[in-house]
Structure formats: C-alpha cells, structure tokens
Coordinates of C-alpha atoms in Angstrom, one line a residue:
Chain I
X1 CA -21.7 -26.4 -27.5
X2 CA -19.3 -23.5 -27.8
X3 CA -20.7 -20.4 -28.1
X4 CA -18.3 -18.0 -30.1
X5 CA -17.8 -14.6 -28.2
X6 CA -18.8 -11.4 -30.3
X7 CA -15.8 -9.1 -29.2
X8 CA -17.0 -6.2 -31.8
X9 CA -20.2 -6.5 -29.4
X10 CA -17.9 -6.7 -26.1
X11 CA -15.6 -3.6 -27.2
X12 CA -17.0 -0.9 -28.7
X13 CA -15.5 2.7 -29.7
X14 CA -16.3 4.1 -26.2
X15 CA -17.2 1.0 -23.9
X16 CA -16.6 -2.4 -22.9
X17 CA -18.9 -5.3 -21.6
X18 CA -17.7 -6.5 -17.9
X19 CA -18.1 -9.9 -19.1
X20 CA -14.2 -9.2 -20.3
X21 CA -13.3 -9.2 -16.9
X22 CA -15.0 -12.1 -15.6
X23 CA -15.9 -14.7 -18.1
X24 CA -13.7 -18.0 -18.2
X25 CA -14.6 -18.9 -21.7
X26 CA -12.4 -15.4 -22.3
X27 CA -9.9 -15.7 -20.5
X28 CA -9.3 -18.9 -22.1
X29 CA -9.3 -17.5 -25.6
X30 CA -7.1 -15.1 -23.9
X31 CA -4.1 -17.3 -23.1
X32 CA -4.1 -18.9 -26.7
X33 CA -4.4 -15.6 -28.9
X34 CA -2.2 -13.4 -26.6
X35 CA 0.1 -15.3 -24.5
X36 CA 0.7 -17.8 -27.3
X37 CA 0.0 -16.8 -31.0
X38 CA 1.1 -13.1 -30.3
X39 CA 4.7 -11.2 -29.4
X40 CA 4.3 -11.1 -25.4
X41 CA 7.4 -9.9 -22.9
X42 CA 9.3 -12.4 -21.2
X43 CA 12.5 -10.8 -19.7
X44 CA 15.5 -8.8 -19.7
X45 CA 19.3 -9.8 -21.1
X46 CA 20.7 -8.2 -18.0
X47 CA 18.8 -10.8 -16.2
X48 CA 21.2 -13.3 -17.5
X49 CA 24.6 -12.0 -18.2
X50 CA 26.6 -15.1 -17.9
X51 CA 26.5 -18.0 -20.0
X52 CA 23.9 -20.7 -18.1
X53 CA 22.2 -17.8 -16.0
X54 CA 18.7 -18.3 -16.2
X55 CA 15.5 -17.1 -14.5
X56 CA 11.7 -18.9 -14.7
X57 CA 9.0 -17.0 -15.7
X58 CA 5.3 -18.0 -15.9
X59 CA 4.0 -16.1 -18.9
X60 CA 0.4 -16.7 -19.7
X61 CA -0.3 -20.8 -19.0
X62 CA 3.5 -21.4 -19.9
X63 CA 6.3 -21.8 -17.3
X64 CA 9.3 -20.5 -19.4
X65 CA 12.6 -20.4 -18.6
X66 CA 14.9 -17.4 -20.5
X67 CA 18.3 -18.8 -20.3
X68 CA 22.2 -17.6 -21.6
X69 CA 23.6 -19.7 -23.9
X70 CA 27.5 -20.6 -24.4
X71 CA 27.6 -18.6 -27.9
X72 CA 25.7 -15.7 -25.9
X73 CA 22.0 -15.9 -27.4
X74 CA 19.6 -15.9 -24.8
X75 CA 16.8 -18.8 -25.5
X76 CA 13.1 -18.9 -24.3
X77 CA 12.0 -22.7 -23.7
X78 CA 9.1 -23.9 -22.0
X79 CA 10.4 -25.0 -18.6
X80 CA 8.4 -28.7 -19.3
X81 CA 10.6 -32.0 -19.8
X82 CA 9.6 -33.4 -23.3
X83 CA 9.8 -36.7 -21.8
X84 CA 7.1 -37.0 -19.4
X85 CA 6.3 -33.3 -18.9
X86 CA 7.9 -32.6 -15.7
X87 CA 8.7 -29.6 -14.4
X88 CA 12.6 -29.1 -15.4
X89 CA 13.5 -25.8 -13.3
X90 CA 11.7 -25.0 -9.9
X91 CA 14.2 -22.5 -9.3
X92 CA 13.3 -18.7 -10.1
X93 CA 16.9 -18.0 -11.2
X94 CA 20.3 -19.4 -11.2
X95 CA 23.1 -20.7 -12.9
X96 CA 22.8 -24.2 -14.8
X97 CA 25.4 -25.5 -17.2
X98 CA 22.8 -28.0 -18.3
X99 CA 19.2 -28.9 -17.5
X100 CA 18.2 -32.2 -15.7
X101 CA 15.0 -34.0 -15.0
X102 CA 14.5 -34.9 -11.7
X103 CA 12.0 -37.7 -12.8
X104 CA 13.8 -39.7 -15.1
X105 CA 17.5 -38.0 -15.6
X106 CA 16.8 -36.6 -19.0
X107 CA 19.7 -33.7 -19.5
X108 CA 19.2 -30.8 -22.1
X109 CA 21.5 -28.1 -23.1
X110 CA 21.4 -24.6 -22.8
X111 CA 19.9 -24.3 -25.8
X112 CA 17.0 -27.2 -25.0
X113 CA 19.0 -29.9 -27.4
X114 CA 18.2 -33.5 -25.2
X115 CA 21.9 -34.3 -24.7
X116 CA 21.1 -37.2 -22.5
X117 CA 18.6 -40.2 -21.8
X118 CA 19.9 -42.2 -19.0
X119 CA 19.8 -46.4 -20.0
X120 CA 19.7 -45.3 -23.7
X121 CA 19.4 -48.7 -25.2
X122 CA 15.8 -48.2 -24.4
X123 CA 15.1 -45.2 -26.3
X124 CA 15.6 -45.9 -29.8
X125 CA 13.7 -42.6 -31.2
X126 CA 16.1 -39.4 -32.5
X127 CA 17.0 -37.3 -29.8
X128 CA 17.0 -34.5 -32.2
X129 CA 13.5 -34.5 -32.3
X130 CA 13.0 -34.5 -28.4
X131 CA 14.5 -31.3 -27.2
X132 CA 12.6 -28.4 -25.2
X133 CA 10.0 -26.4 -27.2
X134 CA 11.8 -23.6 -27.9
X135 CA 9.9 -20.1 -28.1
X136 CA 10.6 -17.5 -31.6
X137 CA 12.5 -14.5 -29.7
X138 CA 13.4 -11.5 -30.9
X139 CA 15.0 -8.7 -28.5
X140 CA 15.4 -4.3 -28.5
X141 CA 17.5 -2.9 -26.1
X142 CA 17.7 -6.3 -24.2
X143 CA 14.2 -6.7 -23.7
X144 CA 13.2 -10.0 -24.9
X145 CA 10.1 -10.7 -26.5
X146 CA 8.7 -14.0 -27.2
X147 CA 6.1 -15.7 -29.6
X148 CA 5.6 -19.7 -29.3
X149 CA 5.1 -19.9 -33.2
X150 CA 6.0 -18.1 -36.7
X151 CA 4.9 -14.8 -35.9
X152 CA 2.4 -13.4 -38.6
X153 CA 3.0 -9.9 -37.4
X154 CA 7.1 -9.0 -37.6
X155 CA 8.9 -8.3 -34.4
X156 CA 9.0 -4.5 -35.6
X157 CA 5.6 -4.2 -36.4
X158 CA 4.4 -5.8 -33.2
X159 CA 6.8 -3.0 -31.3
X160 CA 6.1 0.0 -33.6
X161 CA 6.0 3.3 -31.2
X162 CA 7.1 1.0 -28.2
X163 CA 10.7 1.2 -29.7
X164 CA 10.5 4.9 -28.9
X165 CA 9.5 4.7 -25.4
X166 CA 12.2 1.7 -24.6
X167 CA 14.5 4.1 -26.1
X168 CA 13.5 6.7 -23.5
X169 CA 14.0 4.4 -20.4
X170 CA 17.3 3.6 -21.6
X171 CA 18.7 6.9 -22.9
X172 CA 18.6 7.6 -19.1
X173 CA 21.7 5.5 -18.7
X174 CA 25.0 6.9 -19.8
X175 CA 25.8 3.8 -21.3
X176 CA 22.3 3.6 -22.5
X177 CA 21.4 0.4 -20.9
X178 CA 19.4 -0.7 -18.1
X179 CA 20.0 -3.5 -15.7
X180 CA 17.4 -5.3 -13.6
X181 CA 19.4 -7.1 -10.6
X182 CA 17.3 -5.5 -7.6
X183 CA 14.8 -8.7 -7.5
X184 CA 11.2 -8.9 -8.3
X185 CA 8.6 -8.3 -5.6
X186 CA 5.7 -9.8 -6.6
X187 CA 2.0 -8.6 -5.7
X188 CA -0.9 -11.1 -6.3
X189 CA -4.6 -9.1 -7.1
X190 CA -7.7 -11.0 -6.9
X191 CA -8.8 -9.7 -10.1
X192 CA -8.5 -9.5 -13.5
X193 CA -5.2 -9.1 -15.5
X194 CA -6.5 -6.3 -17.8
X195 CA -6.9 -3.9 -14.8
X196 CA -3.4 -3.8 -14.7
X197 CA -2.1 -2.3 -17.8
X198 CA -5.7 -0.3 -17.7
X199 CA -5.3 1.2 -14.4
X200 CA -1.4 1.7 -14.7
X201 CA -2.2 4.2 -17.6
X202 CA -5.0 5.8 -16.5
X203 CA -4.8 9.5 -15.1
X204 CA -8.2 9.8 -13.8
X205 CA -8.1 8.0 -10.6
X206 CA -5.0 9.3 -8.8
X207 CA -6.9 12.2 -6.8
X208 CA -9.4 9.4 -5.5
X209 CA -7.8 6.1 -5.0
X210 CA -4.4 7.7 -4.1
X211 CA -5.7 10.1 -1.8
X212 CA -4.2 9.5 1.2
X213 CA -0.9 9.2 -0.7
X214 CA -1.7 12.8 -2.2
X215 CA -2.4 14.2 1.2
X216 CA 1.2 13.4 3.0
X217 CA 3.6 12.5 0.8
X218 CA 5.1 15.3 -1.8
X219 CA 6.4 13.8 -4.3
X220 CA 7.0 14.2 -8.1
X221 CA 3.4 13.2 -9.2
X222 CA 2.0 16.8 -6.7
X223 CA 1.8 18.7 -10.1
X224 CA -0.7 16.4 -11.5
X225 CA -3.2 16.4 -8.9
X226 CA -6.0 19.4 -8.7
X227 CA -7.9 20.9 -11.1
X228 CA -7.8 19.5 -14.7
X229 CA -6.9 22.7 -16.5
X230 CA -3.7 23.2 -14.6
X231 CA -2.7 19.5 -15.1
X232 CA 0.1 19.4 -18.0
X233 CA 0.5 15.7 -18.3
X234 CA -0.5 13.9 -21.4
X235 CA -2.7 10.9 -21.9
X236 CA -1.3 8.7 -25.0
X237 CA -2.2 6.2 -27.5
X238 CA 0.7 5.1 -29.2
X239 CA -1.1 2.4 -31.1
X240 CA -0.8 -1.6 -30.9
X241 CA -2.0 -1.4 -27.3
X242 CA 0.8 0.7 -26.2
X243 CA -0.2 3.6 -23.9
X244 CA 1.5 6.1 -21.7
X245 CA 0.7 9.0 -19.5
X246 CA 3.4 11.3 -20.3
X247 CA 4.2 13.8 -17.3
X248 CA 7.2 15.8 -18.8
X249 CA 5.3 18.5 -19.8
X250 CA 4.3 18.9 -16.1
X251 CA 7.8 18.6 -14.4
X252 CA 9.0 21.8 -13.4
X253 CA 12.7 21.0 -12.8
X254 CA 15.5 18.5 -14.0
X255 CA 15.3 15.7 -12.5
X256 CA 11.7 15.8 -10.9
X257 CA 10.6 12.6 -11.7
X258 CA 13.8 11.1 -9.6
X259 CA 12.5 13.3 -6.6
X260 CA 16.2 14.9 -6.7
X261 CA 18.1 18.0 -8.2
X262 CA 21.3 18.7 -10.4
X263 CA 23.2 19.3 -7.3
X264 CA 21.9 16.3 -5.3
X265 CA 22.8 14.3 -8.2
X266 CA 25.7 15.6 -9.2
X267 CA 28.1 12.5 -10.9
X268 CA 25.2 11.1 -12.6
X269 CA 24.7 14.6 -14.1
X270 CA 28.5 14.6 -15.1
X271 CA 28.3 11.1 -16.3
X272 CA 25.1 12.3 -18.7
X273 CA 26.6 15.4 -19.7
X274 CA 29.9 13.5 -20.9
X275 CA 28.1 10.5 -22.4
X276 CA 25.2 12.9 -24.4
X277 CA 27.0 16.3 -24.4
X278 CA 25.2 19.3 -22.2
X279 CA 22.2 20.0 -24.3
X280 CA 20.8 16.5 -25.0
X281 CA 22.0 15.0 -21.6
X282 CA 19.8 17.6 -19.7
X283 CA 16.9 17.2 -22.0
X284 CA 17.1 13.2 -20.8
X285 CA 17.3 14.3 -17.6
X286 CA 14.4 16.9 -17.5
X287 CA 12.4 14.8 -19.4
X288 CA 13.1 11.7 -17.2
X289 CA 11.6 8.0 -18.0
X290 CA 8.2 6.9 -19.9
X291 CA 5.3 5.7 -17.7
X292 CA 4.1 3.4 -20.8
X293 CA 2.2 0.0 -20.7
X294 CA 3.7 -2.4 -23.8
X295 CA 0.9 -4.9 -24.9
X296 CA 0.2 -7.0 -23.6
X297 CA 2.1 -7.3 -20.6
X298 CA 5.2 -5.3 -19.8
X299 CA 5.1 -2.0 -17.9
X300 CA 7.9 0.6 -18.2
X301 CA 6.6 2.4 -14.7
X302 CA 9.3 5.4 -14.7
X303 CA 12.2 3.9 -12.6
X304 CA 10.9 0.4 -12.8
X305 CA 10.2 -2.2 -15.0
X306 CA 6.6 -4.2 -14.3
X307 CA 5.6 -7.6 -16.0
X308 CA 1.5 -8.6 -15.5
X309 CA 1.3 -12.1 -15.3
X310 CA -2.4 -13.7 -15.7
X311 CA -3.3 -16.4 -13.1
X312 CA -7.2 -16.8 -14.0
X313 CA -10.0 -14.9 -14.8
X314 CA -9.8 -13.6 -11.1
X315 CA -6.5 -13.6 -10.2
X316 CA -2.8 -12.0 -11.6
X317 CA 0.1 -11.0 -10.4
X318 CA 2.0 -7.9 -10.8
X319 CA 5.7 -8.0 -10.6
X320 CA 7.8 -5.1 -10.0
X321 CA 11.8 -4.5 -9.9
X322 CA 13.8 -1.3 -9.9
X323 CA 15.2 -0.2 -13.2
X324 CA 18.7 0.3 -12.4
X325 CA 20.9 2.3 -14.9
X326 CA 24.2 1.1 -15.9
X327 CA 26.7 3.3 -15.3
X328 CA 25.1 4.9 -12.6
X329 CA 25.0 2.2 -9.3
X330 CA 25.3 5.5 -7.2
X331 CA 21.3 5.8 -7.5
X332 CA 20.8 1.9 -6.6
X333 CA 19.9 2.3 -3.0
X334 CA 17.4 5.3 -3.9
X335 CA 15.8 3.4 -6.7
X336 CA 15.5 0.4 -4.8
X337 CA 13.3 2.4 -1.8
X338 CA 11.3 4.6 -4.9
X339 CA 10.3 1.1 -6.2
X340 CA 9.1 -0.4 -2.8
X341 CA 7.4 2.8 -1.7
X342 CA 5.6 3.5 -5.2
X343 CA 4.8 -1.0 -6.4
X344 CA 4.4 -4.0 -4.3
X345 CA 1.8 -5.2 -1.9
X346 CA 2.7 -2.8 1.2
X347 CA 3.7 0.4 -1.6
X348 CA 2.2 3.7 -0.9
X349 CA 0.2 3.3 -4.0
X350 CA 0.0 -0.4 -5.4
X351 CA -1.7 -1.4 -2.0
X352 CA -4.6 0.7 -2.6
X353 CA -4.7 0.3 -6.4
X354 CA -5.1 -3.8 -5.6
X355 CA -7.8 -2.9 -3.6
X356 CA -9.9 -0.9 -5.6
X357 CA -9.4 -3.4 -8.8
X358 CA -10.7 -6.2 -6.8
X359 CA -13.7 -4.5 -5.6
X360 CA -14.3 -4.1 -9.2
X361 CA -13.7 -7.6 -9.8
X362 CA -16.4 -8.5 -7.6
X363 CA -19.1 -5.4 -8.6
X364 CA -18.7 -6.1 -12.5
X365 CA -20.4 -9.6 -12.1
X366 CA -23.3 -7.9 -11.0
X367 CA -25.9 -5.2 -12.8
X368 CA -25.4 -3.3 -15.6
X369 CA -22.9 -4.9 -17.7
X370 CA -21.2 -1.8 -19.3
X371 CA -18.1 -0.1 -18.5
X372 CA -17.5 3.6 -19.9
X373 CA -14.5 4.6 -21.5
X374 CA -15.7 7.6 -23.4
X375 CA -14.3 10.6 -21.4
X376 CA -12.6 12.6 -23.5
X377 CA -13.5 11.0 -26.8
X378 CA -14.7 14.6 -28.3
X379 CA -11.5 16.7 -27.4
X380 CA -8.5 13.7 -28.3
X381 CA -6.5 15.0 -30.9
X382 CA -5.3 12.4 -33.5
X383 CA -1.3 13.5 -34.7
X384 CA -0.2 13.1 -38.1
X385 CA 1.5 9.8 -37.3
X386 CA -1.8 8.2 -36.2
X387 CA -0.9 8.6 -32.3
X388 CA -3.9 9.8 -30.1
X389 CA -3.2 12.4 -27.3
X390 CA -5.4 14.3 -25.0
X391 CA -5.4 15.3 -21.4
X392 CA -4.1 13.3 -18.4
X393 CA -7.6 12.4 -17.1
X394 CA -9.0 10.8 -20.3
X395 CA -9.7 7.6 -21.1
X396 CA -7.6 7.9 -24.6
X397 CA -4.9 4.9 -23.2
X398 CA -7.5 2.9 -22.1
X399 CA -9.5 2.8 -25.5
X400 CA -6.2 1.9 -27.2
X401 CA -5.5 -0.5 -25.1
X402 CA -9.2 -2.1 -25.8
X403 CA -9.1 -1.4 -29.1
X404 CA -5.9 -3.3 -30.0
X405 CA -7.0 -6.2 -27.7
X406 CA -10.2 -6.5 -29.8
X407 CA -8.1 -6.9 -33.1
X408 CA -6.0 -9.2 -31.1
X409 CA -9.0 -11.1 -30.0
X410 CA -10.7 -11.3 -33.7
X411 CA -7.1 -12.7 -35.2
X412 CA -6.3 -9.5 -37.2
X413 CA -3.2 -9.1 -35.3
Chain Z
X1 CA 29.2 -9.9 27.1
X2 CA 27.0 -12.9 28.1
X3 CA 24.5 -14.0 25.6
X4 CA 22.1 -15.0 28.3
X5 CA 19.3 -12.5 29.2
X6 CA 18.1 -12.3 32.9
X7 CA 14.7 -14.2 32.8
X8 CA 12.6 -11.2 34.4
X9 CA 14.0 -9.2 31.6
X10 CA 13.1 -11.7 29.0
X11 CA 9.2 -11.4 30.6
X12 CA 9.4 -7.7 30.1
X13 CA 10.8 -7.6 26.8
X14 CA 7.7 -10.4 25.7
X15 CA 5.1 -8.2 27.7
X16 CA 6.2 -5.3 25.5
X17 CA 6.2 -7.4 22.3
X18 CA 2.8 -8.5 22.8
X19 CA 1.7 -4.4 23.5
X20 CA 3.2 -3.8 19.8
X21 CA 1.8 -6.5 17.9
X22 CA -2.0 -5.7 20.0
X23 CA -1.6 -1.9 18.5
X24 CA -0.6 -3.6 15.0
X25 CA -3.6 -5.7 15.3
X26 CA -6.1 -3.2 16.3
X27 CA -5.0 -0.3 13.9
X28 CA -3.9 2.3 16.6
X29 CA -1.6 3.7 14.6
X30 CA 0.1 6.4 16.5
X31 CA 0.8 4.5 19.6
X32 CA 2.2 2.0 17.6
X33 CA 4.6 4.0 16.2
X34 CA 5.4 6.0 19.5
X35 CA 7.5 2.7 19.9
X36 CA 10.0 3.3 17.2
X37 CA 13.3 5.4 17.7
X38 CA 14.7 7.5 15.3
X39 CA 17.2 5.3 13.6
X40 CA 14.1 2.7 12.6
X41 CA 14.5 -0.1 10.2
X42 CA 11.3 -2.0 10.0
X43 CA 11.7 -4.2 7.1
X44 CA 10.1 -7.3 5.4
X45 CA 12.8 -8.7 3.1
X46 CA 11.6 -11.1 0.1
X47 CA 14.2 -13.4 2.0
X48 CA 16.4 -13.8 4.7
X49 CA 19.9 -12.7 3.8
X50 CA 19.0 -10.0 1.4
X51 CA 20.7 -7.1 1.4
X52 CA 18.8 -3.7 1.3
X53 CA 21.5 -1.8 -0.8
X54 CA 21.1 -4.9 -3.6
X55 CA 17.7 -6.1 -3.6
X56 CA 14.2 -5.0 -3.4
X57 CA 12.1 -5.9 -0.5
X58 CA 8.2 -6.0 0.3
X59 CA 8.6 -3.0 2.3
X60 CA 12.1 -1.3 4.0
X61 CA 11.1 1.6 5.9
X62 CA 13.5 4.2 8.0
X63 CA 12.0 6.6 10.5
X64 CA 11.0 9.2 7.8
X65 CA 9.2 6.3 5.7
X66 CA 7.6 5.2 8.7
X67 CA 6.2 8.3 9.7
X68 CA 4.9 8.8 6.3
X69 CA 3.2 5.1 6.4
X70 CA 1.5 6.1 9.9
X71 CA 0.5 9.4 8.3
X72 CA -0.9 7.6 5.5
X73 CA -3.0 5.4 7.6
X74 CA -4.2 8.0 9.7
X75 CA -5.7 9.9 6.8
X76 CA -8.5 7.3 7.0
X77 CA -8.5 7.5 3.3
X78 CA -5.7 4.5 2.7
X79 CA -8.3 2.4 1.6
X80 CA -6.4 -1.1 1.4
X81 CA -7.2 -0.4 4.9
X82 CA -10.6 0.8 5.4
X83 CA -12.1 -1.0 7.3
X84 CA -8.6 -1.9 9.1
X85 CA -8.4 -6.0 7.9
X86 CA -9.2 -8.2 11.3
X87 CA -6.4 -9.7 12.7
X88 CA -4.9 -11.5 15.9
X89 CA -1.5 -12.4 15.6
X90 CA 0.1 -15.0 17.6
X91 CA 3.7 -14.8 19.3
X92 CA 5.2 -17.6 20.1
X93 CA 9.0 -19.6 20.3
X94 CA 11.0 -16.6 21.6
X95 CA 14.4 -16.5 22.0
X96 CA 16.2 -13.4 24.0
X97 CA 19.9 -12.3 23.5
X98 CA 21.9 -9.6 24.7
X99 CA 22.7 -7.1 21.6
X100 CA 25.6 -4.7 21.2
X101 CA 25.2 -1.7 23.0
X102 CA 23.1 -2.5 25.7
X103 CA 20.4 -3.4 23.3
X104 CA 18.7 -6.8 23.3
X105 CA 17.6 -8.6 20.3
X106 CA 14.2 -11.0 20.1
X107 CA 13.3 -13.2 17.9
X108 CA 10.3 -14.9 17.5
X109 CA 7.7 -17.0 15.1
X110 CA 4.4 -15.6 14.5
X111 CA 1.0 -16.9 12.9
X112 CA -0.7 -13.6 12.2
X113 CA -4.6 -14.7 10.4
X114 CA -5.9 -11.6 8.2
X115 CA -9.7 -11.0 7.3
X116 CA -9.1 -8.4 4.2
X117 CA -12.8 -7.0 4.7
X118 CA -12.1 -4.2 2.6
X119 CA -12.4 -6.0 -1.0
X120 CA -12.1 -9.6 -1.1
X121 CA -13.2 -10.7 2.2
X122 CA -10.7 -13.3 2.2
X123 CA -9.3 -15.0 5.3
X124 CA -5.6 -15.3 4.5
X125 CA -2.7 -16.6 6.9
X126 CA 0.8 -14.8 7.2
X127 CA 3.7 -16.4 9.1
X128 CA 7.1 -15.8 9.1
X129 CA 10.0 -15.0 11.8
X130 CA 10.0 -11.5 13.6
X131 CA 13.3 -10.3 14.4
X132 CA 13.2 -7.4 17.1
X133 CA 16.2 -5.1 18.5
X134 CA 14.7 -2.9 21.0
X135 CA 16.6 -0.6 23.9
X136 CA 15.5 0.7 27.2
X137 CA 13.9 3.9 27.2
X138 CA 12.4 5.0 30.5
X139 CA 10.2 2.2 32.1
X140 CA 9.8 0.3 28.8
X141 CA 11.7 -0.1 25.6
X142 CA 12.0 1.2 22.1
X143 CA 12.1 -0.9 18.6
X144 CA 15.0 -0.2 16.8
X145 CA 14.8 -2.6 14.0
X146 CA 11.7 -5.2 13.1
X147 CA 12.4 -8.0 10.7
X148 CA 9.9 -9.7 9.6
X149 CA 10.9 -12.9 7.2
X150 CA 8.1 -14.5 5.6
X151 CA 7.9 -18.2 4.9
X152 CA 6.2 -17.1 1.8
X153 CA 8.1 -13.8 0.9
X154 CA 9.4 -15.0 -2.4
X155 CA 5.7 -16.3 -3.5
X156 CA 3.3 -13.2 -4.8
X157 CA 1.7 -12.3 -2.0
X158 CA -1.7 -10.1 -1.5
X159 CA -1.8 -6.6 0.0
X160 CA 0.5 -5.7 3.1
X161 CA -0.5 -2.0 4.0
X162 CA -1.7 -3.2 7.5
X163 CA 1.4 -3.2 10.1
X164 CA 2.8 -6.8 10.3

C-alpha cells in the first residue's frame, strides 16, 4: 500500500518537516519528478570540445553520457546498451568514434543510433528502433540541461532569472565564455542532497561552521562576517528555486572576489577593458561572479562550477571544478588553488560543511520534526519583478528553494 | 650518482617517516608542521600523472597554505577534525632512491584506517602510495614534498581534513 505524501503539509511558508531529508519514499519521488520529469543540469559544452569527446555523468538514478556529435551538436544519452542494459561507457571522459558494448558488441553512433549488431541474421528487428535513449536537451551559454521527456515547462521558462546569473559568470571572460577543463573533484557527503543547495546559499552559517576559517584566513569573505548591520551581502530568491548570496555590495575594491587587485592582475584588466570598454569592464571586475544555485543541481560557486548528485536518501556527492575564463589562461593556476582551498574534501570550507550536514542527517531522524526557516520573513522585500531580497543572514534563499521544490513535487512545474 | 641508498640511511629515513606518520595520526599538528621545508609541496592529486598547473587536486599546499592548514587545525574549531579522527596508519613496501641535490626520495604504500568520530562514526579505509622528497637537516631530515596518490582518488571521497 502506498501512502501519498502531503507536500503542502511537509513544506510550509516558514518551516519544513525533517522527513523531507530522511524519508526514502520522498527520495524515490524526487528521482522521478526532479531528475527525470524536470529540467536538470548535465554539463558544459567546453567539456566536450571535439567531435567524439564525451563525459559520463550520473544524474539522479541515471547514468548519462554527454557527447559532441560529428555535426557539433551536443547529445545527452543514457549510458546503457539498448540490448541487455550493460553500461556502455565505463570511463569518466575521453574521445570515441562510436560507443560499443562489451557484452555482445552492439555499436552505437555519437547520436545514439544503433549502427551494428554482430551476426545480424538472428536479429530481425529494425535497428532504428533500438538506438540509445536520448534526452531532450537545451543549452544556454554552453551550460547543457536535459529532460527525459517532452518538457511541460519550456527551457526559457525553467531558467527564468538564472540566465542573468549565468551571464554574470560568463561575462567575466573577455571572450564571454567559460572553460571547464580543470577536472572534477568529487566529495562524498553522508547527508541528503538537498542540504547542499540549501547550505550553499545560506549566509547565516558562515560565522559558526567556518569560524576556524575566518580566524586564520584573510579572504574576500572577511567583509561579510561580524555584525548583521555591517554586513552588506544580499540574499536573493530569483524564483524557480534559483537562489543567491550576492557579495557585490560588500566588496571594497575591484577584484576583491579574486583575492587580487588591478595592479596584480594587469593583463586580465586590460583584456576586459579591450573587450567591453573601461566602464563596463570595470563594473564586471568589481561585481565579480555569482554565488547562486540553479535548481535543482547546479551551483555557480563564484569561480567554480559545482554539481549536486543525489545517491540515496542519506548520501550525495558534490562535484566541483574551477571556472576557467576563456582568454585569460594566466589566471588558471590561481583559480585551481582557490578551488581546492574552498571546495572539495580537504578544503578549508567544505570539509566542515560536510561534517555539519552529516550531523544534521543523523539528528533529523529524531525529536521535533520541524526545521524553522522563518528568519527574515518579515523584513524581506519583494521587488517589482517578483524577486525577493533580504539581508545576507536571512533564510529568503532557503524558502525560495523549498517553495519551488514543493511545486515540482506537487507536479505544478 | 648511485641510486642505491646506504642501508643505515634507509633505516634513518624509515624512522623519520614513521615519526611523521605518528604526528599525523595523533594530531600533533605543530610537531608535524616543523618537519617541513620552506619549499613544501603537500599534494593529493586526483590521479598519478596529473599536472597541478592544469588539473585540480584534492589538495595542493605550498608552505604558506600548509601553514594555514595547520593554523586552522590548531584553532580547535576545525569541526571536521573535532575531535580528531581515530587513525593508525601502516606504511610498508618502502623503496629508497637518491634524488637530485643530495635529497632522498622515498616511496611506500600506506593503509590508513580512520574512525570518523565527528559525524558519521563510520570506519573508513584510505590507501595509496606516498612519495616523499626529503633532505638532511641537522641530525634528522626535512620534507620538501609529500605526494599522496589514493587508490580511489578519482572516486567521490569523504572529508579529508585530517593529515594524510
């Protein structure tokens, strides 16, 4: 007997029920409703530059391959032979002329078409009907998203304001493009996957979880610790579950976000001026990158790109890679080291976030079932365009995530 | 340059590495830190052969970052190591080589059981290959490089905020 899950009860205006993190039945529904029947992020076109380049990527329950076709289109397919279901591609990335299955030798093209069946006489069905399962895909500035079926929500409507966030990231390159070739560090969390997007745009925990970081490391975040009144960061709910901590208002000088200065990054500044003019170039170099989660599984983590991968109710993986800027390879070494410093299992920040999330995962199973998310509910503002904003320590971003999550789980989106 | 390191020296090198491992296991952060030379590279790549100028690593510390890492652990608020993981690593299959400028290169396998008492209370096994570059300093040695290649470095890995 299956009991239907009452998401309107579990997710309310200013609180969520602990079972959303701990119930297997909810996790099962998420895999279907969020990671099959909604748009989700798969990868970036710069990861598959040449025809035949591919990356294998697990999203939700599905092992996927993202591959560059001969005609330059990027295809996303299920990494599963259409014959007897074997895993087609065991490598994480590489280049192939086609995909052939080790089990019985079936061969598929870069577009998923079944090309060859060994000993063809015994197989009389039409090969056309036995290609790899191909997903509906769309992309914005190289960010590739996919959907298992014909989407109910158009790609544009799904992305909504997230386009502005992606623009903010890409606009830091004098060529307007990012380049994800730095390799993926993967960190395992013994916690529910939703704690990742929640925590990554939570501006309230920094002084506590990261007090050891704040104590010993001067960084661009120093302007954002201390009293609430002096903290100029802005928390934002962009709609559609896309959320942000905007640090720009708190930066003191150009390139603060890079831990650099105009003098130290002369060539980069010159390239930005040449590409966008002095005024616009300077504005981009002052405001810096977004710190924004794009529902459900992409995090524009300042100068990093992060993917959230649910594994089970109690485990997930955070993928991270430095966001290289096309046209400015001289920044790469610094970006690599900054990425390792902030993100990944040994990082000054994320190691502690993992521990806190894992403690929460254990504690949520017991006691009072509710988690309060009311902080700032009476002082956040709703802009004319519907975007909600508040102080950095407010839970506006978390409410934005959960309210959109509820609508997806209720089948409204 | 002969690649053969004298037997007595290999005994000294092994004793030094055992001491380093003991400091790491027991969270003697300051003593561990004092073993390092100014040109330190403490490095866990994703896999053997990665170029740190091109690819991200699990960690890649120069002396300045290593200093920060130890300072952070010494605050007592590095929650992913409060309390410190239970650890007792075993190092074996040593190979000793003469390196350039009178330095020594020592390679060895390691097997590191970790009890993560801070959160999950899981018992985990870490394993891989250590490569040390060390040189003489007074009556002991100093570490220039410690590269740690995990057998599962390409997989998702759990919190690695202890000293590996």
